[in-house]
Short mmCIF file of C-alpha atoms and ligand atoms in Angstrom, two decimals:
data_model
loop_
_atom_site.label_atom_id
_atom_site.label_comp_id
_atom_site.label_asym_id
_atom_site.label_seq_id
_atom_site.Cartn_x
_atom_site.Cartn_y
_atom_site.Cartn_z
CA MET H 346 -11.27 4.63 4.74
CA ARG H 347 -15.50 3.57 6.16
CA MET H 348 -16.42 0.48 5.88
CA ARG H 349 -18.92 -1.98 7.55
CA LYS H 350 -17.88 -4.28 10.00
CA LYS H 351 -16.97 -7.52 7.68
CA LYS H 352 -18.63 -10.65 10.22
CA ASN H 353 -16.50 -13.36 11.49
CA GLY H 354 -12.99 -10.80 9.38
CA SER H 355 -9.86 -13.00 11.86
CA ARG H 356 -11.26 -15.57 10.46
CA ARG H 357 -10.92 -14.28 6.58
CA ILE H 358 -7.28 -13.38 6.86
CA GLU H 359 -6.57 -16.15 8.11
CA ASN H 360 -8.10 -18.05 5.70
CA LEU H 361 -5.13 -16.26 3.36
CA SER H 362 -2.61 -16.09 5.92
CA ALA H 363 -0.35 -17.32 3.48
CA LEU H 364 0.27 -14.59 1.70
CA PHE H 365 0.38 -11.71 5.20
CA ILE H 366 3.78 -10.87 7.32
CA LYS H 367 3.01 -11.68 10.73
CA LYS H 368 4.35 -10.08 13.43
CA ASP H 369 5.04 -12.75 16.64
CA GLU H 370 4.63 -11.71 20.03
CA ASN H 371 8.56 -9.94 20.16
CA SER H 372 7.29 -7.68 17.67
CA ALA H 373 9.90 -9.44 14.99
CA TYR H 374 7.29 -10.06 11.65
CA SER H 375 7.98 -12.02 9.91
CA ALA H 376 9.43 -12.94 6.63
CA PRO H 377 7.62 -12.12 3.28
CA ASN H 378 8.98 -14.85 1.93
CA PHE H 379 8.54 -13.69 -1.87
CA SER H 380 9.54 -17.38 -4.22
CA ASP H 381 11.50 -14.26 -6.76
CA ASP H 382 14.01 -12.32 -5.88
CA LEU H 383 13.50 -9.26 -7.21
CA PRO H 384 13.34 -5.56 -5.96
CA LEU H 385 11.29 -4.66 -3.21
CA ARG H 386 8.28 -1.40 -3.33
CA ILE H 387 6.15 -0.06 0.18
CA GLU H 388 2.24 0.99 -0.12
CA ILE H 389 1.76 2.84 2.76
CA GLY H 390 -1.56 2.14 3.15
CA CYS H 391 -2.94 -0.01 0.23
CA GLY H 392 -6.78 0.16 1.43
CA LYS H 393 -8.66 -2.55 -0.54
CA GLY H 394 -5.93 -2.95 -3.05
CA ASP H 395 -6.98 -2.21 -6.56
CA PHE H 396 -3.67 -0.41 -6.70
CA VAL H 397 -1.03 -2.66 -5.14
CA CYS H 398 -3.70 -5.62 -7.64
CA GLY H 399 -3.00 -3.27 -10.49
CA VAL H 400 0.83 -2.35 -10.29
CA SER H 401 1.48 -6.33 -9.60
CA VAL H 402 0.57 -7.39 -12.31
CA ALA H 403 1.53 -4.13 -14.77
CA GLU H 404 5.28 -3.96 -13.33
CA PRO H 405 5.57 -7.74 -12.70
CA GLU H 406 9.85 -6.93 -12.16
CA TYR H 407 9.41 -6.56 -8.26
CA ASN H 408 8.04 -7.36 -5.50
CA TYR H 409 5.50 -5.48 -3.32
CA ILE H 410 4.48 -5.13 0.07
CA ALA H 411 0.80 -4.35 0.91
CA LEU H 412 0.70 -2.16 4.54
CA GLU H 413 -2.19 -0.93 6.09
CA ARG H 414 -3.36 -0.69 9.78
CA VAL H 415 -7.14 -1.91 9.15
CA GLY H 416 -8.08 -5.12 9.28
CA ASP H 417 -10.60 -5.36 7.57
CA VAL H 418 -10.16 -3.04 4.30
CA ILE H 419 -6.66 -4.96 4.14
CA MET H 420 -8.65 -8.45 4.70
CA SER H 421 -10.55 -7.41 1.13
CA ALA H 422 -6.88 -6.08 -0.36
CA ALA H 423 -5.43 -9.77 0.39
CA GLU H 424 -9.49 -11.46 -1.06
CA LYS H 425 -9.56 -8.80 -4.52
CA TYR H 426 -5.73 -10.05 -4.61
CA ALA H 427 -6.22 -13.81 -4.96
CA ALA H 428 -9.37 -14.02 -6.63
CA SER H 429 -7.63 -11.79 -9.22
CA ARG H 430 -4.55 -14.04 -9.52
CA SER H 431 -6.82 -17.51 -9.85
CA LEU H 432 -6.86 -18.87 -5.99
CA GLY H 433 -10.29 -19.40 -5.57
CA SER H 434 -13.55 -17.08 -4.17
CA LEU H 435 -15.43 -16.60 -0.92
CA ALA H 436 -17.06 -19.51 0.17
CA PRO H 437 -21.42 -18.48 -0.40
CA ASN H 438 -21.67 -20.55 3.37
CA GLY H 439 -17.94 -18.67 4.57
CA GLY H 440 -14.53 -19.48 4.01
CA TRP H 441 -12.10 -19.38 1.17
CA LYS H 442 -12.98 -21.75 -1.48
CA THR H 443 -9.59 -23.17 -3.25
CA PRO H 444 -9.52 -23.54 -7.16
CA ASP H 445 -10.37 -27.39 -6.47
CA GLY H 446 -12.39 -26.72 -3.72
CA ARG H 447 -11.12 -26.84 -0.97
CA ILE H 448 -13.16 -24.73 2.36
CA PHE H 449 -10.47 -23.31 4.92
CA ASP H 450 -12.66 -21.78 7.21
CA GLY H 451 -10.93 -19.43 10.11
CA GLU H 452 -7.81 -21.65 9.28
CA ALA H 453 -4.48 -21.20 7.21
CA TRP H 454 -4.51 -22.72 3.88
CA ASP H 455 -1.03 -23.59 2.71
CA ILE H 456 -0.86 -21.17 -0.53
CA PRO H 457 2.09 -23.97 -2.67
CA ALA H 458 4.55 -20.96 -2.64
CA GLU H 459 5.25 -20.98 -6.82
CA LEU H 460 1.37 -19.34 -6.33
CA ARG H 461 1.22 -16.62 -4.16
CA GLY H 462 2.81 -14.12 -6.59
CA ASN H 463 4.70 -10.97 -5.76
CA VAL H 464 2.32 -9.35 -3.38
CA ARG H 465 2.22 -9.75 0.35
CA PHE H 466 0.57 -7.77 2.87
CA LEU H 467 0.46 -6.37 5.99
CA CYS H 468 -2.06 -5.07 8.70
CA GLY H 469 0.32 -2.73 10.94
CA GLU H 470 1.50 0.83 11.39
CA ALA H 471 3.28 1.94 8.47
CA LYS H 472 5.98 3.42 11.46
CA GLU H 473 6.01 0.84 12.78
CA PHE H 474 6.90 -1.79 10.44
CA LEU H 475 9.78 0.67 7.70
CA SER H 476 11.34 1.31 11.29
CA SER H 477 12.38 -2.68 11.21
CA LEU H 478 13.66 -2.48 7.95
CA PRO H 479 17.20 -2.35 6.68
CA ASP H 480 19.10 0.62 5.15
CA SER H 481 18.86 1.14 1.12
CA CYS H 482 16.65 -2.46 0.67
CA VAL H 483 13.52 -0.33 -1.07
CA GLU H 484 14.05 0.28 -4.30
CA SER H 485 10.24 3.19 -4.19
CA ILE H 486 7.25 3.94 -1.37
CA TYR H 487 3.48 4.45 -2.85
CA THR H 488 1.63 6.54 -0.38
CA ASN H 489 -1.81 7.29 -2.34
CA PHE H 490 -4.57 8.92 -0.82
CA SER H 491 -3.45 8.79 1.92
CA ASP H 492 -5.04 10.96 5.63
CA PRO H 493 -4.23 14.47 5.03
CA TRP H 494 -4.38 14.99 9.44
CA PRO H 495 -5.81 18.89 8.69
CA LYS H 496 -5.63 20.42 11.82
CA LYS H 497 -2.25 21.36 13.38
CA GLY H 498 -1.92 18.68 15.75
CA TYR H 499 -1.79 16.55 13.46
CA THR H 500 1.23 16.80 11.09
CA SER H 501 3.31 14.69 12.40
CA ARG H 502 0.79 11.75 11.43
CA ARG H 503 0.78 13.04 7.77
CA LEU H 504 3.27 10.61 5.44
CA THR H 505 5.26 13.34 4.24
CA HIS H 506 5.40 14.35 7.50
CA GLY H 507 9.73 14.93 7.66
CA ASP H 508 10.50 12.68 9.99
CA PHE H 509 8.67 9.66 8.18
CA LEU H 510 10.73 11.45 4.55
CA LYS H 511 13.99 10.52 7.03
CA GLU H 512 12.77 6.98 7.29
CA TYR H 513 12.00 6.35 2.88
CA ALA H 514 14.87 7.86 2.98
CA ARG H 515 16.92 5.13 4.87
CA VAL H 516 14.58 2.21 3.90
CA LEU H 517 14.88 3.07 0.22
CA ILE H 518 18.02 2.56 -1.82
CA PRO H 519 19.91 4.80 -3.56
CA GLY H 520 18.22 6.64 -6.15
CA GLY H 521 14.07 5.70 -4.60
CA TYR H 522 11.60 6.50 -5.67
CA LEU H 523 8.78 8.14 -3.41
CA LYS H 524 5.08 8.71 -5.22
CA LEU H 525 2.51 10.33 -4.25
CA LYS H 526 -1.20 11.36 -4.83
CA THR H 527 -4.17 12.83 -3.29
CA ASP H 528 -7.52 15.00 -3.68
CA ASN H 529 -6.64 17.00 -1.01
CA ASP H 530 -4.70 20.46 -2.48
CA GLY H 531 -3.84 21.04 1.07
CA PHE H 532 -2.06 17.98 1.72
CA PHE H 533 -0.29 18.39 -1.73
CA GLU H 534 1.36 21.56 -0.79
CA TYR H 535 2.41 20.77 2.69
CA SER H 536 4.11 17.43 0.10
CA LEU H 537 5.70 19.77 -1.45
CA GLU H 538 6.89 21.94 0.88
CA SER H 539 8.63 19.07 3.11
CA VAL H 540 9.86 17.15 0.47
CA GLY H 541 11.28 20.31 -0.74
CA GLU H 542 12.98 20.86 3.13
CA SER H 543 14.26 17.76 3.52
CA ALA H 544 17.05 14.16 1.05
CA PHE H 545 14.14 13.42 -1.71
CA THR H 546 15.41 15.54 -4.81
CA LEU H 547 11.93 16.48 -6.34
CA VAL H 548 11.86 15.06 -9.32
CA SER H 549 8.16 15.49 -10.92
CA HIS H 550 4.39 16.78 -10.00
CA THR H 551 1.48 17.79 -10.96
CA PHE H 552 -2.13 19.82 -9.80
CA ASP H 553 -4.55 17.56 -12.23
CA LEU H 554 -2.86 13.81 -12.82
CA ASP H 555 -5.96 13.12 -16.09
CA SER H 556 -4.04 16.82 -17.84
CA ASP H 557 -0.39 15.44 -17.65
CA THR H 558 1.55 12.01 -19.33
CA GLU H 559 4.04 11.43 -17.18
CA PHE H 560 1.51 10.68 -14.81
CA SER H 561 -1.49 9.46 -16.84
CA ASP H 562 0.27 6.64 -19.20
CA GLY H 563 -0.43 3.70 -17.13
CA ASN H 564 -1.94 5.15 -14.07
CA ILE H 565 -3.11 2.45 -11.58
CA GLU H 566 -6.41 4.51 -10.52
CA THR H 567 -7.00 3.81 -6.37
CA GLU H 568 -10.71 3.36 -5.39
CA TYR H 569 -10.21 6.42 -3.86
CA GLU H 570 -9.31 8.02 -6.91
CA ARG H 571 -12.07 7.12 -8.78
CA ASN H 572 -14.52 8.01 -6.68
CA PHE H 573 -12.89 11.39 -6.43
CA LYS H 574 -12.83 11.99 -9.90
CA SER H 575 -15.96 10.88 -10.16
CA MET H 576 -16.78 14.71 -8.09
CA GLY H 577 -14.57 16.34 -10.35
CA ILE H 578 -11.61 16.65 -8.32
CA LYS H 579 -8.19 16.54 -8.82
CA ILE H 580 -5.59 14.36 -8.83
CA LYS H 581 -2.56 15.73 -7.74
CA ALA H 582 0.69 14.21 -7.86
CA LEU H 583 4.14 13.75 -6.89
CA LYS H 584 7.82 11.38 -7.85
CA ALA H 585 10.80 12.57 -6.36
CA ARG H 586 13.24 10.94 -5.37
CA ILE H 587 16.25 10.00 -3.01
CA ASP H 588 20.48 10.32 -4.20
CA LYS H 589 22.91 9.20 -1.28
C1 SAM C 210 -7.74 7.30 2.83
S1 SAM C 210 -7.42 5.73 2.58
C2 SAM C 210 -6.77 5.80 1.53
C3 SAM C 210 -6.74 4.06 0.35
C4 SAM C 210 -6.00 3.44 -1.06
N1 SAM C 210 -4.86 3.33 -1.29
C5 SAM C 210 -6.89 4.13 -1.85
O1 SAM C 210 -6.17 5.30 -2.69
O2 SAM C 210 -7.93 3.68 -2.28
C6 SAM C 210 -6.18 5.92 3.34
C7 SAM C 210 -5.59 4.33 3.92
O3 SAM C 210 -3.98 4.61 4.73
C8 SAM C 210 -4.48 3.90 5.52
N2 SAM C 210 -3.00 3.81 6.26
C9 SAM C 210 -3.02 5.58 6.99
N3 SAM C 210 -2.21 6.04 7.83
C10 SAM C 210 -1.82 4.85 7.97
C11 SAM C 210 -0.70 3.91 8.12
N4 SAM C 210 0.22 4.93 9.30
N5 SAM C 210 0.04 2.98 8.45
C12 SAM C 210 -0.78 2.64 8.04
N6 SAM C 210 -1.92 2.73 7.19
C13 SAM C 210 -1.81 3.93 7.16
C14 SAM C 210 -5.85 3.55 6.34
O4 SAM C 210 -5.43 3.17 7.44
C15 SAM C 210 -6.83 3.58 4.95
O5 SAM C 210 -7.41 2.47 4.41
#
């Protein structure tokens, strides 16, 4: 995802670090500390956060971890989420302005636990974070418009490569779901094949999300989805279940 470099990126992440899962010097991840013990969903490659902000309100009976490896991008996602939950806004001269007017600029605002809501952000690599999770602890995994990695030498980086699917199958609960959307025909064909060869059962799929009510009802558009649709590109989607 291309973005102009944001000023003071790490300072801005620090302001809202109460919403982030962190990795310590021993590569251990901090606990998400959700206030409610709800089933967990993970979005891999959340980009600027449109999807997780929408789905976490539309389906509030879940907790969500939004994973993104690019710092400036996840910073925008966390700020969008915080603003959408009435946790303040960017201050005109820098820093994060809380609803009661305090400014945090490069230091963490200890957001009261009951205000943090059901989303946490993690800046990092999907594979690394998933490998830290115990078996059978995730209800659904979402990948929206992930990089297709079209060149042959890079197939192992595709988020539907067999190695990723094995890891998803391990961390998902029995009956848990993998849900994917993409603009890319080649990547979609590859994903259908890869899922077909895996332990997942393909529940449903579409080559045109907008004309398939199973997928379009309640669909939450992502930033990339809006862009591709405005170019007339049809959105492909699949839903696969792991029975174990
Ligand atoms: C093409 S963008 C799509 C963003 C968003 N999902 C959307 O639909 O608007 C894909 C995003 O996934 C992130 N990403 C790709 N592979 C990842 C991985 N293995 N771990 C974490 N983030 C990843 C990229 O940094 C990028 O921001």
